Coordinates of C-alpha atoms in Angstrom, one line a residue:
M35 CA -88.2 42.8 62.8
K36 CA -89.3 46.6 63.0
C37 CA -85.5 47.3 62.0
L38 CA -85.9 45.3 59.1
K39 CA -89.1 46.9 57.9
T40 CA -87.3 50.0 58.2
V41 CA -84.4 49.3 55.8
A42 CA -86.7 47.7 53.5
W43 CA -88.5 50.7 53.3
L44 CA -85.3 53.0 53.1
I45 CA -84.3 51.1 49.9
L46 CA -87.5 51.4 48.1
L47 CA -87.6 55.0 48.6
L48 CA -84.5 55.1 47.1
L49 CA -85.2 52.9 44.5
L50 CA -88.2 55.1 43.9
T51 CA -86.2 58.4 43.7
G52 CA -84.2 57.0 41.5
C53 CA -86.8 56.3 39.2
D54 CA -87.5 60.1 39.1
T55 CA -83.8 61.2 38.3
P56 CA -83.4 62.0 34.8
P57 CA -80.1 60.8 32.9
P58 CA -77.2 63.1 32.7
I59 CA -76.9 65.5 30.0
Y60 CA -75.3 63.3 27.6
K61 CA -72.3 65.5 25.6
G62 CA -70.8 64.6 22.5
K63 CA -68.6 66.1 20.1
F64 CA -66.7 65.8 16.4
L65 CA -65.3 67.9 13.4
A66 CA -67.4 69.1 10.6
F67 CA -67.4 72.4 8.6
G68 CA -63.9 73.0 9.5
T69 CA -65.1 73.4 13.2
L70 CA -65.8 71.6 16.6
V71 CA -69.8 70.4 16.4
D72 CA -70.9 69.9 19.9
I73 CA -74.1 68.1 20.7
S74 CA -76.0 68.0 24.1
I75 CA -78.9 65.8 24.6
A76 CA -81.1 65.6 27.8
G77 CA -83.7 63.1 28.8
L78 CA -81.9 59.9 27.1
P79 CA -79.6 57.0 28.4
E80 CA -76.2 57.2 27.1
R81 CA -76.2 54.6 24.4
E82 CA -79.2 55.6 22.8
A83 CA -78.1 59.5 23.0
Q84 CA -74.6 58.1 21.4
A85 CA -76.2 56.2 18.6
A86 CA -77.9 59.6 17.5
T87 CA -74.9 61.3 17.9
D88 CA -73.4 58.9 15.2
I89 CA -76.2 59.4 12.9
I90 CA -76.0 63.1 13.1
E91 CA -72.0 62.9 12.7
D92 CA -72.7 61.0 9.2
D93 CA -75.0 63.4 8.2
F94 CA -72.8 66.3 9.0
K95 CA -69.7 64.3 7.0
R96 CA -71.9 64.1 4.0
M97 CA -73.3 67.7 3.9
H98 CA -69.6 68.8 4.2
R99 CA -68.6 66.7 1.2
S100 CA -71.5 68.0 -0.7
W101 CA -71.0 71.5 0.3
H102 CA -67.3 72.5 0.4
A103 CA -66.7 75.3 -1.9
W104 CA -62.7 74.7 -2.9
D105 CA -62.5 70.3 -2.3
P106 CA -64.1 67.9 -5.3
G107 CA -67.7 67.2 -4.7
P108 CA -71.3 68.4 -6.3
L109 CA -70.6 72.1 -5.1
G110 CA -67.2 72.0 -6.9
R111 CA -69.2 70.4 -9.9
V112 CA -71.8 73.6 -10.2
N113 CA -69.2 75.8 -10.0
R114 CA -67.4 74.8 -12.9
L115 CA -70.4 74.4 -14.8
I116 CA -71.5 78.1 -13.8
Q117 CA -68.1 78.7 -16.0
T118 CA -69.6 77.7 -19.1
G119 CA -72.6 79.6 -19.5
E120 CA -74.6 76.4 -20.4
T121 CA -77.0 75.0 -18.9
F122 CA -76.9 71.9 -16.5
S123 CA -78.8 69.8 -13.7
A124 CA -78.2 70.9 -10.1
P125 CA -76.9 68.4 -7.8
P126 CA -80.4 67.5 -5.3
S127 CA -77.7 67.9 -2.8
V128 CA -76.9 71.5 -3.4
L129 CA -80.2 72.9 -5.3
P130 CA -82.0 73.6 -2.1
L131 CA -78.8 75.6 -0.5
I132 CA -78.9 77.8 -4.2
K133 CA -83.0 78.4 -3.7
R134 CA -82.4 79.8 -0.1
G135 CA -79.6 81.4 -0.9
I136 CA -81.3 83.4 -3.8
G137 CA -84.1 84.2 -1.4
L138 CA -81.8 85.2 1.3
S139 CA -79.4 87.3 -0.4
D140 CA -82.6 89.1 -1.9
K141 CA -84.0 89.8 1.6
S142 CA -80.8 91.2 2.8
N143 CA -80.3 93.7 -0.7
G144 CA -77.3 91.7 -1.3
L145 CA -75.4 92.1 1.5
F146 CA -75.3 88.4 2.5
N147 CA -74.2 87.0 -1.5
P148 CA -72.9 83.6 -1.2
A149 CA -72.0 84.1 -5.0
I150 CA -68.6 86.0 -4.1
G151 CA -66.6 82.8 -3.8
Q152 CA -63.8 84.4 -6.4
L153 CA -63.4 87.4 -4.0
I154 CA -63.4 84.9 -1.1
D155 CA -60.8 83.3 -3.2
L156 CA -58.4 86.4 -3.4
W157 CA -58.4 86.9 0.0
G158 CA -57.2 83.5 0.6
F159 CA -60.0 82.7 3.0
H160 CA -60.5 79.5 1.0
S161 CA -57.7 77.6 2.6
N162 CA -58.2 76.1 6.1
D163 CA -55.4 78.7 8.1
P164 CA -55.1 82.3 6.5
N165 CA -52.2 83.0 8.4
G166 CA -49.5 84.3 6.4
H167 CA -51.4 85.8 3.6
R168 CA -51.7 89.4 2.4
P169 CA -54.4 91.4 0.6
P170 CA -55.0 90.9 -2.9
P171 CA -54.3 93.6 -5.5
Q172 CA -56.3 96.1 -5.8
A173 CA -56.6 95.9 -9.4
A174 CA -57.8 92.1 -8.9
I175 CA -60.5 93.4 -6.4
D176 CA -61.7 95.9 -9.0
R177 CA -61.9 93.4 -11.5
M178 CA -64.3 91.4 -9.3
L179 CA -66.4 94.4 -8.3
A180 CA -67.0 95.3 -12.2
D181 CA -68.1 91.6 -12.6
A182 CA -70.4 91.9 -9.4
P183 CA -71.3 88.4 -9.0
K184 CA -74.1 88.0 -7.3
M185 CA -77.4 85.0 -6.6
S186 CA -79.6 86.9 -8.9
D187 CA -77.4 85.8 -11.9
L188 CA -78.3 82.3 -11.5
Q189 CA -81.2 81.0 -13.4
L190 CA -83.4 78.2 -12.4
D191 CA -85.8 76.4 -14.2
G192 CA -86.8 73.2 -11.9
I193 CA -83.5 71.5 -11.7
Q194 CA -82.2 72.9 -14.4
M195 CA -79.7 76.2 -14.1
R196 CA -77.4 78.3 -15.5
S197 CA -75.6 81.7 -15.1
N198 CA -75.3 84.5 -17.6
N199 CA -72.1 85.9 -15.0
P200 CA -68.9 83.4 -15.1
S201 CA -67.6 85.2 -12.3
V202 CA -70.3 83.6 -10.0
K203 CA -68.7 81.2 -7.8
L204 CA -70.7 79.8 -4.9
D205 CA -69.5 79.7 -1.2
F206 CA -71.7 78.2 1.5
G207 CA -69.7 79.5 4.0
A208 CA -72.0 82.1 5.8
F209 CA -75.0 79.9 5.5
G210 CA -74.3 76.0 5.1
K211 CA -73.3 75.5 8.8
G212 CA -76.9 77.1 9.9
Y213 CA -78.6 75.1 6.8
G214 CA -76.8 71.9 7.9
I215 CA -77.5 72.4 11.8
D216 CA -81.3 72.8 10.7
L217 CA -81.4 69.7 8.8
A218 CA -79.7 67.5 11.5
M219 CA -82.0 68.9 14.2
E220 CA -84.8 67.8 12.2
H221 CA -83.5 64.5 11.8
L222 CA -82.9 64.2 15.5
K223 CA -86.7 65.0 16.1
E224 CA -87.3 62.1 13.6
L225 CA -85.4 59.9 16.1
G226 CA -87.7 61.0 18.9
I227 CA -85.4 63.6 20.8
Q228 CA -86.8 66.2 22.1
N229 CA -84.0 68.2 24.0
A230 CA -81.0 69.0 22.6
I231 CA -78.5 71.5 21.3
L232 CA -76.5 71.3 18.4
N233 CA -73.3 73.7 18.5
A234 CA -71.2 74.3 15.5
G235 CA -68.1 76.6 16.6
G236 CA -70.5 78.6 18.8
D237 CA -73.6 78.8 16.5
L238 CA -76.2 77.0 17.6
R239 CA -79.7 75.5 17.4
A240 CA -81.7 74.6 20.7
I241 CA -85.1 72.4 21.1
G242 CA -86.5 71.6 24.4
N243 CA -85.1 72.0 27.7
K244 CA -82.4 71.0 29.8
N245 CA -84.3 68.6 32.2
G246 CA -86.9 71.2 33.0
E247 CA -84.6 74.3 32.9
P248 CA -83.7 76.3 29.7
W249 CA -80.4 76.0 27.8
R250 CA -78.2 78.6 29.0
I251 CA -76.5 79.9 26.0
A252 CA -73.1 82.2 26.3
I253 CA -72.1 84.8 24.0
R254 CA -68.9 84.9 22.9
H255 CA -67.0 88.6 23.7
P256 CA -66.2 90.2 20.4
S257 CA -62.1 90.0 21.5
G258 CA -62.7 86.3 21.0
E259 CA -62.0 85.8 24.7
G260 CA -64.3 85.5 27.3
V261 CA -68.1 86.0 27.7
L262 CA -70.0 89.2 26.8
G263 CA -73.3 87.8 28.2
V264 CA -75.7 84.8 28.3
I265 CA -79.3 83.9 26.9
E266 CA -81.7 81.4 27.7
T267 CA -83.5 80.0 25.1
K268 CA -87.1 79.6 24.6
G269 CA -88.3 76.2 23.0
S270 CA -86.6 75.7 19.7
E271 CA -84.6 78.8 18.8
S272 CA -81.2 79.2 17.1
I273 CA -78.7 81.8 18.1
F274 CA -75.9 82.8 15.6
T275 CA -73.1 85.1 16.1
S276 CA -70.7 86.4 13.3
G277 CA -67.2 87.7 14.5
D278 CA -64.2 89.5 13.1
Y279 CA -62.2 87.2 15.4
E280 CA -63.3 84.2 13.9
R281 CA -61.0 83.5 10.8
N282 CA -58.3 86.4 10.1
F283 CA -54.9 87.5 9.4
T284 CA -52.6 90.3 10.0
W285 CA -50.4 92.4 7.3
E286 CA -48.5 94.8 8.0
G287 CA -49.9 95.5 11.6
K288 CA -53.5 95.3 10.3
R289 CA -55.9 92.7 11.0
Y290 CA -58.2 91.4 7.7
H291 CA -61.2 89.3 8.7
H292 CA -62.8 87.0 6.6
I293 CA -66.3 88.7 6.4
I294 CA -66.1 90.5 3.3
D295 CA -68.3 93.1 2.0
P296 CA -69.6 92.5 -1.6
R297 CA -69.9 96.0 -2.3
T298 CA -66.4 97.1 -1.4
G299 CA -64.2 93.8 -1.9
Y300 CA -62.6 94.2 1.3
P301 CA -63.5 93.3 5.0
A302 CA -66.6 94.8 6.3
I303 CA -65.7 97.8 9.0
G304 CA -67.7 99.2 11.4
T305 CA -68.6 95.8 13.3
R306 CA -67.0 93.9 15.7
S307 CA -69.9 91.1 16.0
V308 CA -73.5 90.4 15.8
T309 CA -75.4 87.9 17.5
V310 CA -79.0 87.1 16.3
I311 CA -81.9 84.9 17.4
H312 CA -84.3 83.3 15.0
D313 CA -86.1 79.9 14.6
D314 CA -84.3 79.2 11.8
A315 CA -80.8 78.4 11.8
T316 CA -80.3 78.7 8.0
T317 CA -81.5 82.3 8.2
A318 CA -80.2 83.3 11.7
D319 CA -76.7 82.3 9.8
A320 CA -77.1 84.4 7.1
A321 CA -78.6 87.1 8.8
A322 CA -75.6 87.5 11.3
T323 CA -73.4 87.7 7.9
A324 CA -76.0 90.4 6.7
L325 CA -76.1 92.5 9.7
F326 CA -72.2 92.7 10.4
I327 CA -71.8 94.1 6.9
A328 CA -74.7 96.3 7.5
G329 CA -73.1 97.7 10.2
P330 CA -74.4 100.1 13.3
S331 CA -76.1 102.5 10.9
N332 CA -78.0 100.2 8.7
W333 CA -78.2 96.7 10.8
Y334 CA -82.2 97.7 11.4
E335 CA -83.2 98.1 8.0
I336 CA -81.6 95.0 7.1
A337 CA -83.0 92.8 10.1
Q338 CA -86.6 94.2 9.4
R339 CA -86.2 92.9 5.8
M340 CA -84.7 89.7 7.0
G341 CA -87.7 89.2 9.6
I342 CA -85.0 89.0 12.5
G343 CA -86.5 89.6 15.8
Y344 CA -83.3 89.6 18.1
V345 CA -80.3 91.5 17.3
L346 CA -77.1 92.4 19.4
L347 CA -74.3 94.2 17.4
V348 CA -70.9 95.4 18.8
D349 CA -69.3 98.3 17.1
S350 CA -65.6 98.8 16.6
D351 CA -66.3 101.7 19.4
G352 CA -67.1 98.8 21.6
I353 CA -71.3 100.0 21.9
L354 CA -73.8 98.0 22.0
H355 CA -76.6 98.1 19.5
M356 CA -79.6 96.2 20.1
N357 CA -83.5 96.2 19.8
P358 CA -86.0 96.5 23.1
A359 CA -86.6 92.1 22.7
M360 CA -83.1 91.3 22.5
Q361 CA -82.1 93.7 25.7
E362 CA -84.9 91.6 27.6
R363 CA -83.1 88.2 26.7
V364 CA -79.6 89.1 27.2
E365 CA -77.8 88.8 30.3
L366 CA -74.9 90.8 30.3
T367 CA -71.8 89.9 32.4
D368 CA -70.5 93.7 32.5
N369 CA -72.9 96.4 33.1
S370 CA -70.6 99.3 32.2
Y371 CA -71.4 99.2 28.3
T372 CA -72.7 101.9 26.7
I373 CA -75.9 100.4 25.0
K374 CA -77.4 102.2 22.1
L375 CA -81.2 100.8 21.5
S376 CA -82.9 100.9 18.6
P377 CA -86.9 101.1 18.1
P378 CA -88.7 98.0 18.1
L379 CA -88.3 95.9 15.2
T380 CA -91.9 95.0 13.8
T381 CA -91.1 91.4 12.8
K382 CA -92.3 89.0 15.2
P383 CA -89.3 88.0 17.6
G384 CA -87.9 84.4 16.4
H385 CA -89.7 84.7 13.1

């Protein structure tokens, strides 16, 4: 009888222990915005996590159709109507992005410029695979620079809009992914999910934690291979990186990447990669592009203007530029890097 009581007690103990064990981290993935989107959800049974993932995948597919710059859809229609110079009604799926794009472009001193879609076209980066391309003729670049398309060329009045510059062609590639992640994460919250990561090709937003532990995020090395460092998230944060390894082609022995400087018409120089942390994925996405273009000499000023509190920039010489708040957050995998520390950013970190 004593043995039976002991066995019963052990079974009860195992059952109670099992009740305290959180479900394993659910991991799902799907394709959207031309990249692989990974979703991780903590603290939820697999069936519920899978159902939430299916909903988010549908969200991303709808956003991709609406915002694609060169496939038929609402954004394509907007770009065609912009060229007419006439006033038209902006589609509700596109108008919020246009408004955010205008504001973020202004804060970046025009370094983030979603209006240069024609320039992106010239370089061949509107195709899914830029390999085999060559730089456009200088005369074509000069024409684009003379037209100087910018977001302030757009005139909005409610849902009515027009442009006085027919060279404006909107391309949301530099921040559409961030905006999409923000919308999808808010949808996850509405579904009752409190602990998750949405990661689109290495750019992500995290909420909550990983069963009580911080989410640990690897920062890709600017060579495109390996890990430069690791950052632990704090609550709701977005971590975005722009790098010259992402989309590029080689012509006559020189590599040309997709981050075009609107001032020169050529891929930005002086920077290998930029990583930023911000609570808002849309701002983080746009800022990573703007700071990449600003380069090692001017990133600090643009970060201040855009309200970015954490920045890590790797220049073309392999020197790491960062502000003190970022230095406290990033765990580098190699302590031999030369680090150039900026003064503290006066903006509140993450806001």
